[in-house]
Coordinates of C-alpha atoms and ligand atoms in Angstrom, one line a residue:
X29 CA 20.5 -12.5 -19.9
X30 CA 24.1 -13.1 -21.0
X31 CA 24.6 -11.4 -24.4
X32 CA 20.8 -11.3 -24.7
X33 CA 18.3 -8.5 -24.9
X34 CA 15.1 -8.2 -23.0
X35 CA 12.3 -6.1 -24.1
X36 CA 10.7 -5.0 -20.9
X37 CA 7.0 -5.7 -20.1
X38 CA 6.4 -2.0 -20.1
X39 CA 8.4 -1.1 -23.1
X40 CA 10.3 1.5 -21.1
X41 CA 13.8 0.6 -22.1
X42 CA 15.9 -2.0 -23.7
X43 CA 18.5 -3.7 -21.5
X44 CA 21.6 -5.2 -22.7
X45 CA 22.9 -7.2 -19.8
X46 CA 26.2 -8.9 -19.2
X47 CA 25.6 -11.0 -16.2
X48 CA 29.0 -12.6 -16.4
X49 CA 30.5 -9.4 -15.3
X50 CA 27.7 -8.6 -13.0
X51 CA 27.0 -5.4 -14.9
X52 CA 23.7 -4.4 -16.3
X53 CA 23.6 -1.5 -18.7
X54 CA 20.3 0.2 -19.1
X55 CA 19.8 2.2 -22.3
X56 CA 16.7 4.1 -22.9
X57 CA 16.0 3.7 -26.5
X58 CA 12.4 4.9 -26.4
X59 CA 10.8 6.7 -23.5
X60 CA 7.2 5.8 -23.1
X61 CA 4.6 5.4 -20.3
X62 CA 2.8 2.8 -22.3
X63 CA 3.2 -1.0 -22.5
X64 CA 3.5 -2.4 -26.0
X65 CA 0.1 -3.2 -27.4
X66 CA 1.1 -5.0 -30.5
X67 CA 3.5 -7.9 -29.7
X68 CA 5.5 -8.7 -32.8
X69 CA 7.4 -11.8 -31.4
X70 CA 5.6 -15.1 -31.9
X71 CA 4.4 -16.3 -28.5
X72 CA 6.4 -19.6 -28.7
X73 CA 9.5 -17.6 -29.2
X74 CA 8.8 -15.4 -26.2
X75 CA 8.2 -18.6 -24.1
X76 CA 11.4 -20.2 -25.3
X77 CA 13.5 -17.0 -24.8
X78 CA 12.2 -16.3 -21.3
X79 CA 12.4 -19.9 -20.2
X80 CA 16.0 -20.1 -21.3
X81 CA 16.9 -17.1 -19.1
X82 CA 14.8 -18.1 -16.1
X83 CA 17.5 -20.0 -14.2
X84 CA 19.8 -17.1 -14.5
X85 CA 17.2 -14.5 -13.5
X86 CA 16.3 -16.6 -10.4
X87 CA 19.9 -17.2 -9.5
X88 CA 20.6 -13.5 -9.6
X89 CA 17.6 -12.9 -7.2
X90 CA 18.5 -15.7 -4.9
X91 CA 22.1 -14.5 -4.7
X92 CA 20.8 -11.1 -3.7
X93 CA 18.6 -12.6 -1.0
X94 CA 21.5 -14.7 0.4
X95 CA 23.7 -11.6 0.4
X96 CA 21.1 -9.6 2.3
X97 CA 19.5 -12.0 4.7
X98 CA 19.9 -15.0 7.0
X99 CA 17.3 -17.1 5.3
X100 CA 17.4 -20.1 7.7
X101 CA 14.3 -21.6 9.2
X102 CA 14.4 -20.6 12.9
X103 CA 10.9 -20.4 14.5
X104 CA 10.5 -18.4 17.7
X105 CA 9.7 -21.0 20.4
X106 CA 6.1 -20.9 21.3
X107 CA 5.1 -18.0 19.0
X108 CA 2.7 -18.6 16.3
X109 CA 0.4 -16.9 13.8
X110 CA -3.4 -17.1 14.5
X111 CA -3.9 -20.6 13.1
X112 CA -0.5 -22.0 14.3
X113 CA 2.2 -21.3 11.7
X114 CA 5.5 -20.6 13.6
X115 CA 6.7 -17.0 13.6
X116 CA 10.4 -16.7 12.6
X117 CA 12.7 -15.2 15.1
X118 CA 15.8 -13.1 15.1
X119 CA 17.3 -10.2 13.1
X120 CA 17.7 -11.6 9.5
X121 CA 19.2 -8.6 7.8
X122 CA 23.0 -9.1 7.6
X123 CA 25.4 -6.4 8.8
X124 CA 28.3 -5.1 6.8
X125 CA 31.5 -6.8 7.8
X126 CA 32.9 -5.8 11.2
X127 CA 29.8 -3.9 12.2
X128 CA 27.5 -4.4 15.1
X129 CA 23.9 -3.0 15.5
X130 CA 25.2 -0.9 18.4
X131 CA 28.0 0.6 16.5
X132 CA 25.8 1.4 13.6
X133 CA 23.2 3.0 15.8
X134 CA 25.9 5.3 17.3
X135 CA 26.7 6.7 13.8
X136 CA 25.0 9.6 12.1
X137 CA 23.0 9.1 8.9
X138 CA 25.6 11.0 7.0
X139 CA 28.4 8.8 8.3
X140 CA 26.5 5.6 7.5
X141 CA 25.8 7.0 4.0
X142 CA 29.4 8.1 3.3
X143 CA 30.9 4.9 4.5
X144 CA 28.3 2.7 2.7
X145 CA 27.3 1.0 5.9
X146 CA 23.5 0.9 5.5
X147 CA 22.7 -2.8 5.7
X148 CA 21.8 -4.1 2.2
X149 CA 18.6 -5.7 3.5
X150 CA 17.3 -2.2 4.5
X151 CA 17.5 -1.1 0.9
X152 CA 14.4 -1.4 -1.3
X153 CA 13.8 -5.0 -2.4
X154 CA 13.6 -5.6 -6.1
X155 CA 11.0 -7.8 -7.8
X156 CA 12.3 -11.3 -8.7
X157 CA 12.8 -9.8 -12.2
X158 CA 12.4 -6.1 -11.9
X159 CA 12.7 -5.2 -15.5
X160 CA 9.9 -7.6 -16.3
X161 CA 7.7 -7.1 -13.2
X162 CA 4.1 -8.3 -12.9
X163 CA 2.2 -10.5 -10.5
X164 CA 4.0 -13.5 -8.9
X165 CA 2.5 -16.1 -6.6
X166 CA 4.2 -18.3 -4.0
X167 CA 4.3 -22.0 -5.1
X168 CA 1.9 -23.2 -2.4
X169 CA -0.7 -20.7 -3.6
X170 CA -0.3 -21.9 -7.2
X171 CA -0.7 -25.5 -6.0
X172 CA -3.8 -24.9 -3.9
X173 CA -5.6 -23.0 -6.7
X174 CA -4.6 -25.6 -9.3
X175 CA -6.1 -28.3 -7.1
X176 CA -9.4 -26.5 -6.4
X177 CA -10.0 -24.7 -9.6
X178 CA -7.7 -26.3 -12.2
X179 CA -6.5 -22.8 -12.9
X180 CA -2.7 -22.5 -13.2
X181 CA -1.0 -19.4 -12.0
X182 CA 2.5 -20.6 -12.9
X183 CA 4.7 -18.1 -14.8
X184 CA 7.1 -19.6 -17.4
X185 CA 9.6 -16.8 -16.9
X186 CA 10.2 -16.7 -13.1
X187 CA 9.2 -17.9 -9.6
X188 CA 8.4 -16.3 -6.3
X189 CA 11.6 -15.7 -4.3
X190 CA 11.2 -15.5 -0.5
X191 CA 11.2 -18.9 1.4
X192 CA 7.8 -20.1 2.6
X193 CA 8.7 -19.9 6.3
X194 CA 8.9 -16.1 6.0
X195 CA 5.4 -15.9 4.5
X196 CA 1.9 -15.7 6.1
X197 CA 0.1 -18.9 7.1
X198 CA -2.0 -20.4 4.3
X199 CA -4.9 -20.6 4.2
X200 CA -5.3 -17.9 6.8
X201 CA -8.2 -17.8 9.2
X202 CA -11.1 -15.4 8.6
X203 CA -12.7 -13.3 11.3
X204 CA -15.8 -11.4 10.6
X205 CA -16.6 -8.1 12.3
X206 CA -20.3 -9.1 12.2
X207 CA -19.9 -12.6 13.7
X208 CA -17.1 -12.6 16.3
X209 CA -18.9 -15.4 18.0
X210 CA -18.0 -17.7 15.2
X211 CA -14.2 -17.3 15.4
X212 CA -12.4 -18.5 12.3
X213 CA -15.1 -18.9 9.6
X214 CA -12.7 -20.4 7.0
X215 CA -12.9 -23.9 8.4
X216 CA -9.3 -24.3 7.4
X217 CA -10.1 -23.9 3.7
X218 CA -8.9 -21.6 1.0
X219 CA -12.0 -19.7 -0.1
X220 CA -12.4 -19.9 -3.9
X221 CA -15.2 -19.8 -6.4
X222 CA -15.7 -23.5 -5.7
X223 CA -16.6 -23.3 -2.1
X224 CA -17.4 -19.7 -1.1
X225 CA -21.2 -20.4 -1.3
X226 CA -21.1 -23.5 0.8
X227 CA -18.9 -21.8 3.4
X228 CA -20.8 -18.5 3.7
X229 CA -24.4 -19.1 2.8
X230 CA -26.4 -18.5 6.0
X231 CA -23.6 -16.3 7.5
X232 CA -23.6 -13.3 5.1
X233 CA -26.5 -11.4 3.7
X234 CA -27.2 -11.8 -0.1
X235 CA -25.4 -8.5 -0.9
X236 CA -22.2 -9.5 0.9
X237 CA -22.4 -13.0 -0.6
X238 CA -22.5 -11.5 -4.1
X239 CA -19.5 -9.2 -3.2
X240 CA -17.6 -12.3 -2.1
X241 CA -18.4 -14.1 -5.3
X242 CA -16.9 -11.3 -7.3
X243 CA -13.8 -11.3 -5.0
X244 CA -13.2 -14.9 -5.8
X245 CA -14.1 -14.8 -9.5
X246 CA -11.1 -14.7 -11.9
X247 CA -10.9 -12.1 -14.6
X248 CA -8.2 -11.8 -17.3
X249 CA -5.3 -9.7 -16.1
X250 CA -1.8 -8.6 -17.0
X251 CA 0.3 -11.8 -16.9
X252 CA -2.8 -14.1 -16.9
X253 CA -5.0 -13.7 -20.0
X254 CA -5.8 -15.1 -23.4
X255 CA -3.4 -12.9 -25.5
X256 CA 0.2 -13.4 -26.6
X257 CA 1.0 -10.8 -24.0
X258 CA 0.9 -13.2 -21.0
X259 CA 3.3 -15.2 -18.9
X260 CA 1.4 -18.4 -18.5
X261 CA 2.0 -21.1 -21.1
X262 CA -1.7 -21.8 -21.8
X263 CA -4.3 -19.0 -22.2
X264 CA -5.5 -18.2 -18.7
X265 CA -8.9 -17.5 -17.2
X266 CA -7.2 -14.8 -15.1
X267 CA -6.8 -13.8 -11.5
X268 CA -9.2 -13.2 -8.6
X269 CA -8.8 -10.6 -5.9
X270 CA -8.5 -13.4 -3.4
X271 CA -5.6 -15.1 -5.3
X272 CA -3.4 -12.4 -3.6
X273 CA -5.6 -11.4 -0.7
X274 CA -6.2 -15.1 0.1
X275 CA -9.0 -15.5 2.6
X276 CA -9.1 -11.7 2.9
X277 CA -5.6 -11.7 4.3
X278 CA -2.4 -11.9 2.3
X279 CA -0.3 -14.7 0.9
X280 CA 2.6 -12.4 0.1
X281 CA 2.0 -12.4 -3.6
X282 CA 4.1 -9.6 -5.1
X283 CA 3.9 -7.1 -7.9
X284 CA 5.3 -3.7 -8.9
X285 CA 3.5 -0.5 -7.9
X286 CA 1.7 1.3 -10.8
X287 CA 2.2 4.9 -10.0
X288 CA 5.8 5.3 -11.1
X289 CA 7.8 5.5 -14.3
X290 CA 10.2 4.4 -15.6
X291 CA 10.2 0.7 -14.6
X292 CA 13.4 0.8 -12.5
X293 CA 11.9 3.3 -10.1
X294 CA 8.7 1.4 -9.4
X295 CA 8.5 -0.2 -5.9
X296 CA 8.0 -3.9 -5.4
X297 CA 4.8 -4.3 -3.4
X298 CA 3.9 -7.0 -0.9
X299 CA 0.2 -7.8 -0.8
X300 CA -1.3 -6.1 2.3
X301 CA -3.9 -7.9 4.5
X302 CA -7.4 -6.7 4.0
X303 CA -8.1 -7.3 7.7
X304 CA -9.2 -4.1 9.4
X305 CA -9.8 -2.0 6.2
X306 CA -13.1 -1.0 7.8
X307 CA -11.2 1.3 10.2
X308 CA -8.7 2.6 7.7
X309 CA -8.9 5.7 5.6
X310 CA -6.1 5.6 3.1
X311 CA -5.5 2.7 0.7
X312 CA -2.4 1.8 -1.3
X313 CA 1.2 2.3 0.0
X314 CA 1.6 5.5 -1.9
X315 CA -1.6 6.4 -3.8
X316 CA -3.6 7.2 -0.7
X317 CA -6.9 6.4 -2.4
X318 CA -9.7 7.4 -0.1
X319 CA -12.0 4.4 -0.1
X320 CA -12.0 0.6 -0.5
X321 CA -14.5 1.2 -3.2
X322 CA -12.0 3.3 -5.2
X323 CA -9.3 0.7 -4.8
X324 CA -11.6 -2.2 -5.8
X325 CA -12.7 -0.4 -8.9
X326 CA -9.4 0.8 -10.1
X327 CA -7.4 -2.4 -9.6
X328 CA -9.1 -4.2 -12.5
X329 CA -9.5 -1.2 -14.8
X330 CA -5.9 -0.1 -14.8
X331 CA -4.2 -3.5 -15.3
X332 CA -3.6 -4.2 -11.7
X333 CA -0.9 -1.8 -10.5
X334 CA 0.5 -1.2 -14.0
X335 CA -1.6 2.0 -14.1
X336 CA -2.4 1.2 -17.7
X337 CA -6.0 1.1 -18.9
X338 CA -4.9 0.7 -22.5
X339 CA -3.4 -2.7 -22.0
X340 CA -6.1 -3.8 -19.6
X341 CA -8.6 -3.3 -22.5
X342 CA -6.6 -5.5 -24.8
X343 CA -6.5 -8.3 -22.3
X344 CA -10.2 -8.2 -21.5
X345 CA -10.9 -5.6 -18.9
X346 CA -13.7 -6.2 -16.4
X347 CA -15.5 -2.9 -15.8
X348 CA -17.2 -3.2 -12.4
X349 CA -20.5 -1.3 -11.9
X350 CA -20.1 1.0 -9.0
X351 CA -23.5 0.8 -7.3
X352 CA -24.1 -3.0 -7.5
X353 CA -20.7 -4.7 -7.8
X354 CA -18.0 -2.4 -6.4
X355 CA -20.1 -1.5 -3.4
X356 CA -20.9 -5.2 -2.7
X357 CA -17.2 -6.2 -2.9
X358 CA -16.2 -3.3 -0.6
X359 CA -18.9 -4.3 1.8
X360 CA -17.6 -7.8 2.1
X361 CA -14.0 -6.4 2.6
X362 CA -15.2 -4.2 5.4
X363 CA -16.3 -7.3 7.3
X364 CA -12.8 -8.7 7.5
X365 CA -11.7 -8.2 11.1
X366 CA -8.2 -8.3 12.7
X367 CA -7.4 -11.6 14.4
X368 CA -8.3 -11.7 18.1
X369 CA -5.6 -10.2 20.4
X370 CA -6.7 -11.7 23.8
X371 CA -4.2 -9.6 25.8
X372 CA -5.5 -6.2 24.6
X373 CA -8.3 -4.3 26.4
X374 CA -11.0 -2.2 24.8
X375 CA -8.5 0.7 24.4
X376 CA -6.2 -1.6 22.5
X377 CA -3.6 -1.5 25.3
X378 CA -2.3 -4.5 27.2
X379 CA -4.4 -5.8 30.1
X380 CA -1.8 -6.0 32.9
X381 CA -3.4 -9.1 34.3
X382 CA -2.8 -11.1 31.1
X383 CA 0.4 -9.6 29.7
X384 CA 4.0 -10.7 30.6
X385 CA 6.4 -8.2 32.2
X386 CA 8.4 -8.2 29.0
X387 CA 5.3 -7.3 26.9
X388 CA 4.4 -4.5 29.4
X389 CA 7.9 -3.1 29.2
X390 CA 7.7 -3.3 25.4
X391 CA 4.4 -1.2 25.5
X392 CA 6.1 1.4 27.7
X393 CA 8.9 1.8 25.2
X394 CA 6.6 1.7 22.2
X395 CA 4.6 4.7 23.5
X396 CA 7.5 6.3 25.3
X397 CA 11.2 6.3 24.4
X398 CA 10.7 4.8 20.9
X399 CA 7.8 7.0 20.0
X400 CA 6.3 4.3 17.7
X401 CA 2.9 5.3 19.1
X402 CA 3.2 8.8 17.4
X403 CA 2.5 7.1 14.0
X404 CA 1.0 3.8 15.3
X405 CA -1.5 4.9 18.0
X406 CA -3.8 2.5 19.8
X407 CA -6.3 1.0 19.4
X408 CA -5.6 0.1 15.7
X409 CA -1.9 1.0 15.7
X410 CA -2.1 3.3 12.6
X411 CA -2.7 7.1 12.4
X412 CA -4.3 6.6 9.0
X413 CA -1.7 8.8 7.4
X414 CA 1.3 8.7 5.2
X415 CA 4.8 9.4 6.6
X416 CA 8.1 9.9 4.9
X417 CA 10.8 8.0 6.8
X418 CA 13.5 9.5 4.6
X419 CA 15.6 6.4 4.5
X420 CA 17.6 8.0 1.7
X421 CA 19.5 9.9 4.4
X422 CA 21.4 6.6 4.9
X423 CA 22.4 5.5 1.4
X424 CA 23.4 6.8 -2.0
X425 CA 21.2 6.1 -5.0
X426 CA 22.2 2.7 -6.4
X427 CA 20.9 0.1 -8.9
X428 CA 20.0 -3.2 -7.2
X429 CA 19.1 -6.0 -9.7
X430 CA 17.3 -3.6 -12.0
X431 CA 15.7 -1.6 -9.2
X432 CA 16.9 2.0 -8.7
X433 CA 17.1 2.4 -4.9
X434 CA 16.4 6.0 -4.2
X435 CA 14.0 7.8 -1.8
X436 CA 10.8 5.8 -0.9
X437 CA 8.8 9.0 -0.4
X438 CA 5.7 9.1 1.9
X439 CA 4.3 5.7 2.6
X440 CA 1.1 4.6 4.3
X441 CA 1.4 3.8 8.0
X442 CA 0.3 0.2 7.9
X443 CA -1.6 -1.0 11.0
X444 CA 0.3 -3.1 13.5
X445 CA -2.8 -5.0 14.7
X446 CA -2.3 -8.7 14.0
X447 CA 1.2 -7.8 12.6
X448 CA 2.8 -11.2 13.5
X449 CA 0.4 -12.8 10.9
X450 CA 1.6 -10.8 8.0
X451 CA 5.3 -11.1 7.2
X452 CA 7.3 -9.9 5.3
X453 CA 7.3 -6.3 6.4
X454 CA 7.3 -2.8 4.9
X455 CA 5.5 -2.1 1.6
X456 CA 8.0 -4.0 -0.5
X457 CA 8.5 -6.9 2.0
X458 CA 12.2 -6.1 2.5
X459 CA 12.2 -7.1 6.2
X460 CA 11.6 -10.7 7.1
X461 CA 11.0 -10.6 10.9
X462 CA 9.6 -8.2 13.6
X463 CA 13.2 -8.1 15.0
X464 CA 14.3 -6.7 11.6
X465 CA 11.6 -3.9 11.9
X466 CA 12.9 -2.9 15.3
X467 CA 16.5 -2.6 14.1
X468 CA 15.2 -0.7 11.1
X469 CA 13.3 1.9 13.2
X470 CA 16.1 2.1 15.7
X471 CA 18.3 3.5 13.0
X472 CA 15.6 5.5 11.1
X473 CA 14.5 7.2 14.2
X474 CA 17.9 7.4 15.8
X475 CA 16.6 5.8 19.0
X476 CA 19.7 3.9 20.4
X477 CA 17.6 1.3 22.1
X478 CA 19.3 -1.3 24.3
X479 CA 19.3 -5.0 23.6
X480 CA 16.7 -5.5 26.3
X481 CA 14.5 -2.7 25.0
X482 CA 14.6 -4.2 21.5
X483 CA 13.5 -7.7 22.9
X484 CA 10.7 -6.1 24.9
X485 CA 9.4 -4.2 21.8
X486 CA 9.3 -7.4 19.8
X487 CA 7.4 -9.2 22.6
X488 CA 4.9 -6.3 22.5
X489 CA 4.5 -6.4 18.7
X490 CA 3.8 -10.1 18.9
X491 CA 1.0 -9.5 21.4
X492 CA -0.8 -7.0 19.1
Ligands
LIG650 C1 -1.6 -9.6 -7.8 C2 -2.0 -9.6 -6.4 C3 -3.3 -8.8 -6.1 C4 -4.5 -8.9 -6.6 C5 -5.0 -9.9 -7.7 C6 -5.3 -7.9 -6.0 N1 -4.6 -7.2 -5.1 FE1 -5.2 -5.8 -3.8 N2 -3.4 -5.3 -3.3 C7 -2.2 -6.0 -3.8 C8 -1.1 -5.2 -3.5 C9 0.4 -5.6 -3.8 C10 -1.5 -4.1 -2.8 C11 -0.7 -2.9 -2.3 C12 -0.8 -1.8 -3.3 C13 0.1 -0.6 -3.0 O1 1.0 -0.7 -2.2 O2 -0.1 0.5 -3.7 C14 -3.0 -4.2 -2.7 C15 -3.8 -3.3 -2.1 C16 -5.1 -3.4 -2.0 C17 -6.0 -2.6 -1.1 C18 -5.5 -1.5 -0.2 C19 -5.0 -2.1 1.1 C20 -4.3 -1.1 2.0 O3 -3.9 -1.5 3.1 O4 -4.0 0.0 1.6 C21 -7.3 -3.0 -1.3 C22 -8.5 -2.5 -0.6 C23 -7.2 -4.1 -2.2 N3 -5.9 -4.3 -2.6 C24 -8.3 -4.8 -2.7 C25 -8.3 -5.6 -3.8 C26 -9.4 -6.0 -4.6 C27 -10.8 -5.7 -4.3 C28 -8.9 -6.8 -5.6 C29 -9.7 -7.4 -6.8 C30 -10.4 -6.4 -7.6 C31 -7.5 -6.9 -5.4 N4 -7.1 -6.2 -4.4 C32 -6.7 -7.7 -6.2 C33 -2.2 -7.2 -4.4 C34 -3.3 -7.7 -5.2
LIG651 C1 7.2 8.7 11.7 C2 6.1 7.7 11.7 C3 6.5 6.3 12.2 C4 7.1 5.9 13.4 C5 7.7 6.9 14.5 C6 7.2 4.5 13.4 N1 6.6 4.0 12.3 FE1 6.3 2.0 11.9 N2 5.7 2.5 10.1 C7 5.6 3.8 9.6 C8 5.4 3.7 8.1 C9 5.1 4.9 7.2 C10 5.4 2.4 7.8 C11 5.4 1.8 6.4 C12 6.8 1.9 5.8 C13 6.9 1.1 4.5 O1 6.1 0.3 4.2 O2 7.9 1.4 3.8 C14 5.6 1.6 9.0 C15 5.7 0.2 9.1 C16 6.0 -0.5 10.2 C17 6.0 -1.9 10.3 C18 5.7 -2.9 9.2 C19 4.2 -2.9 8.9 C20 3.8 -3.8 7.8 O3 2.6 -4.2 7.6 O4 4.7 -4.2 7.0 C21 6.2 -2.2 11.6 C22 6.3 -3.6 12.2 C23 6.4 -1.0 12.3 N3 6.2 0.1 11.4 C24 6.8 -0.9 13.6 C25 7.2 0.3 14.2 C26 7.9 0.3 15.5 C27 8.2 -0.9 16.4 C28 8.2 1.6 15.7 C29 8.9 2.3 16.9 C30 10.2 1.7 17.2 C31 7.7 2.4 14.6 N4 7.1 1.5 13.7 C32 7.8 3.8 14.5 C33 5.6 4.9 10.3 C34 6.2 5.0 11.6

């Protein structure tokens, strides 16, 4: 960005950046809710310009991650996701110099805010290039789809940022509410348009099979389409729902939320798992749409989280028919079950004959002293509501790599069933481990948990 100018993907503002000084000045030259429809720069120039600044953009983001987190690969001994990928252990958010978690927990929100002591990793996480935004896929996802479909989801302007060991296992197992007897029906494969039929014919009914076909069919979308307003070098056939919700779960593909303007206020969003949507009542971290059908229909119409039906039309919008397509897709999504949790009984609580003393103590704290259960009640560990955690009590508004960190507002209470399978955590993926989430809530709720209580809580979360 040095000495350069970037016209944002959403045409919201023009940024003149001076990365050498670490200062980014944002000047609003033209206020608009719309993305530019007519691109005047020749495509080859856009590619050359953005490729030239890619290294600097990614360095800025990786520096931020290093500053915030301990990114080392440290698996928790003996703890794995459902198909065996190691779960990372330990608190990864770094403390301000001279601080301990105990000291921090003994301070009031005002004091933490005044002294600037809120750990940086607890601030909203920006997109790898927040001013530009758009969908970004981890490299292992890009490789797998290229191999199966010869479809390339590489962006020429940026890469995914978080290290693979903090991401969900891939491909994830698939459990069906209708056929629990089968266990994982993915057979270890990534479900795509090339193999869905062979994998599911004879297991699903024809309606569900057609729903699944649509979920794995790519359609032109924001950064992946045939126009000059794309971020793939070659014209792209587009993106499928399961490119992000891989195997009905998540591969941590990221994006910006569509509901907010201007660009710097938009939240980064981590793809949520679709496991257990059948028992949920609100969809989207902020929008609180009331059905899976609504979510399915709107994602494609409004340019995938950019909330912009104008630009979606230019790129080749796919209008799904509610009665026969949306409904079928939603019906398949409703079959996606949580992974088995063998230690839980029919009430979703620990079976004392199977759980460890540590896990049982963790359950006590979860429903007792820590009051997690108020918002995350058993059996599904969500109250199907939104809550405002008011994290802005702890920090002053500030720009972080093009992201304006202010109040998050009310956010969906995500379910905690199968939670060890879906790092990173919170709607923007700002927390890398379950230990991080416990330190976060310890401060947000003012709990003053002991070291042992924190350990017990993590043990319980891993059993869910
Ligand atoms: C680019 C990646 C990506 C693609 C492609 C994608 N999604 Fe999503 N999906 C997300 C993200 C990110 C969210 C979270 C949105 C939010 O926080 O508002 C989400 C949320 C959802 C939700 C709500 C989940 C919840 O827990 O609230 C549903 C349902 C859903 N998507 C279904 C679909 C369907 C159906 C398609 C295809 C039409 C699709 N998604 C395509 C990334 C994606
Ligand atoms: C006042 C309601 C409330 C309480 C109390 C609460 N949570 Fe949450 N929890 C939420 C909300 C809302 C989110 C989503 C926040 C976000 O994404 O920014 C969340 C998210 C989480 C997540 C991440 C989920 C995901 O899919 O990324 C974990 C883990 C979690 N909570 C654990 C806990 C634990 C452990 C406690 C108790 C120490 C607790 N929560 C107490 C409301 C609550």
